[in-house]
Structure formats: C-alpha cells, structure tokens
XYZ file of C-alpha atoms in Angstrom:
157
model
C 0.000 0.000 0.000
C 1.242 3.444 -0.895
C 0.003 6.550 0.906
C -0.981 8.185 -2.394
C -3.375 5.261 -3.064
C -5.259 6.083 0.138
C -5.220 9.801 -0.732
C -6.640 9.091 -4.210
C -9.453 6.950 -2.763
C -10.252 9.548 -0.115
C -10.388 12.343 -2.699
C -12.824 10.239 -4.740
C -15.235 9.689 -1.822
C -15.089 13.211 -0.338
C -16.539 15.575 -2.950
C -17.833 17.968 -0.269
C -15.973 20.010 2.326
C -16.717 18.650 5.786
C -18.233 15.262 6.596
C -19.202 12.992 3.685
C -21.530 10.023 4.159
C -20.080 7.195 2.084
C -22.772 4.524 2.173
C -21.122 2.215 4.703
C -22.833 2.106 8.125
C -20.734 3.915 10.725
C -18.159 5.248 8.225
C -17.813 8.992 7.653
C -15.085 10.557 5.493
C -13.864 14.132 5.993
C -12.280 16.729 3.732
C -11.160 20.237 4.692
C -9.169 22.707 2.584
C -7.973 24.794 5.535
C -7.279 24.360 9.252
C -10.356 24.180 11.492
C -10.943 25.572 14.972
C -11.158 23.140 17.894
C -14.487 21.383 18.391
C -15.684 19.298 21.330
C -17.221 15.882 20.839
C -17.978 12.656 22.682
C -17.553 9.115 21.424
C -20.736 7.030 21.564
C -19.129 3.834 20.251
C -15.676 2.423 19.678
C -14.182 4.700 16.992
C -11.204 4.267 14.661
C -10.046 7.724 13.543
C -7.602 7.548 10.638
C -5.816 10.562 9.142
C -4.878 10.044 5.504
C -3.525 13.528 4.711
C -2.973 16.591 6.884
C -2.633 16.753 10.645
C -5.114 16.810 13.523
C -4.776 17.390 17.254
C -6.930 15.516 19.740
C -7.130 16.507 23.392
C -8.535 13.779 25.629
C -8.586 14.806 29.270
C -5.139 16.204 30.057
C -3.455 14.372 27.159
C -2.697 15.748 23.690
C -2.314 13.549 20.608
C -1.148 14.715 17.191
C -2.289 12.434 14.392
C -0.643 12.849 10.977
C -0.727 11.076 7.624
C -1.076 7.276 7.782
C -1.688 7.352 11.529
C -4.740 6.439 13.555
C -6.221 6.913 16.979
C -8.651 4.529 18.642
C -11.223 6.141 20.933
C -13.527 4.229 23.268
C -17.157 4.847 24.103
C -17.773 7.640 26.587
C -14.559 9.551 25.877
C -14.962 13.302 25.537
C -12.380 15.034 23.412
C -11.511 18.203 21.558
C -10.281 17.983 17.973
C -8.604 20.608 15.797
C -7.391 20.311 12.213
C -3.886 21.774 12.186
C -2.737 21.158 8.624
C -4.887 21.479 5.496
C -4.811 23.451 2.238
C -6.648 23.586 -1.069
C -3.718 21.811 -2.771
C -3.393 19.167 -0.041
C -6.710 18.959 1.840
C -7.048 17.338 5.204
C -8.512 13.853 4.583
C -9.620 11.443 7.266
C -12.302 8.998 8.168
C -13.941 7.717 11.303
C -15.218 4.168 11.484
C -17.615 3.454 14.341
C -17.327 -0.130 15.541
C -20.100 -1.800 17.501
C -18.594 -2.935 20.841
C -20.920 -5.979 20.804
C -19.321 -7.076 17.527
C -15.834 -6.777 19.046
C -16.983 -8.785 22.076
C -18.475 -11.506 19.820
C -15.250 -11.769 17.809
C -13.168 -12.014 20.996
C -15.453 -14.748 22.341
C -15.172 -16.645 19.040
C -11.378 -16.345 19.148
C -11.292 -17.592 22.746
C -13.355 -20.642 21.779
C -10.844 -21.469 19.026
C -7.834 -21.176 21.345
C -6.613 -24.385 23.001
C -6.803 -24.446 26.791
C -3.511 -23.427 28.434
C -1.473 -26.286 29.903
C -0.470 -24.155 32.903
C -2.921 -22.292 35.133
C -3.144 -18.574 34.301
C -0.825 -16.278 36.217
C -2.472 -13.434 38.104
C -1.845 -10.164 36.313
C -1.849 -6.696 37.828
C -4.931 -4.573 37.202
C -4.886 -2.859 33.820
C -5.160 0.926 34.005
C -8.052 2.672 32.239
C -7.685 2.646 28.454
C -6.120 5.800 27.068
C -5.881 6.470 23.369
C -2.561 6.606 21.602
C -1.496 7.434 18.070
C -0.306 4.461 16.037
C 1.198 4.064 12.589
C -1.204 2.592 10.060
C 1.253 -0.069 8.933
C 1.143 -2.091 5.744
C -1.420 -4.740 6.768
C -4.021 -2.414 8.271
C -3.382 0.092 5.485
C -4.149 -2.571 2.857
C -7.370 -3.544 4.629
C -8.517 0.076 4.838
C -7.585 0.684 1.190
C -9.693 -2.320 0.157
C -12.579 -0.990 2.262
C -12.380 2.437 0.596
C -12.149 0.895 -2.874
C -15.171 -1.291 -2.182
C -17.362 1.759 -1.554
C -17.669 2.300 -5.305
C -18.958 -1.245 -5.906
C-alpha cells in the first residue's frame, strides 16, 4: 500500500468540504481545505479515527495527541475530546475517516477467538490490574493500510 493510493481513494469519496456520508454504516469521510478551529465531541461507540492527509490534534482529558498522515487513533465509548485540524490546504486537503465499531461485535469476535484457542497447559498467572484505556497514536502499517484501502475501494462497488 502506498500513501498516495489512500489519498486518491479519499479524494474520490469526499466531494464535499466537511463530513461525507459514504454509504457504509458507521463510516464517515472528511475533507477540509484549511485548518479548522477546535471542536468538542464525545464518542458514543468504539471509533477508529484515521488521518490520511494533513494533521489533527486531539485533546482527551489532560493528554494531547497529534495524528498525521497514515496514523490512527482509537477512541472508546464515553470519551470526551476536543479535535482541531492543524494542517490542510486547497492543494493538499485534510482527509480522514472515522469508522464506528459496535462494541458488541468486538466482544463476539473475541469470544469466538477464545473458543478457538486451546486451553492453556499451565494455570493462568495473576496479572496486575490494567489501568483505564487511554488512546494513543499508532502508525497505520502495511497490513491495516491494505485492509482500509480495500474498504475504501469497495465503496464504489
């Protein structure tokens, strides 16, 4: 996957400035030709926020995250955040999408995976409590990038 392939697909599905409904439940694509002022929002589902071109700042609680090209941020239900588009121009518009993921679907997949796993031969070791989930910016990577590119290409079919 090359970054310009994702950019080309995003340009094709975002004819309008602002949010663009793309015909896939829970998927919204965004296009902005200039930086945008901060806006507050709250996540009502698990949300994969992927920046394809440009740069965006998220503020979640006391933490700041800068998400640039080919990076993503995963937000969980109930998180309040502020988002600001930092980098966008007419020649290189800010392009991103948000995919809402039903938490029940994630739970079902995890249960199915657990059923397929063989039982451990040793008893499980007690693990320390996991702190509350905080978002972090991650690189898209080749595998996830290919999956997302196929998803975007499928929107035209």
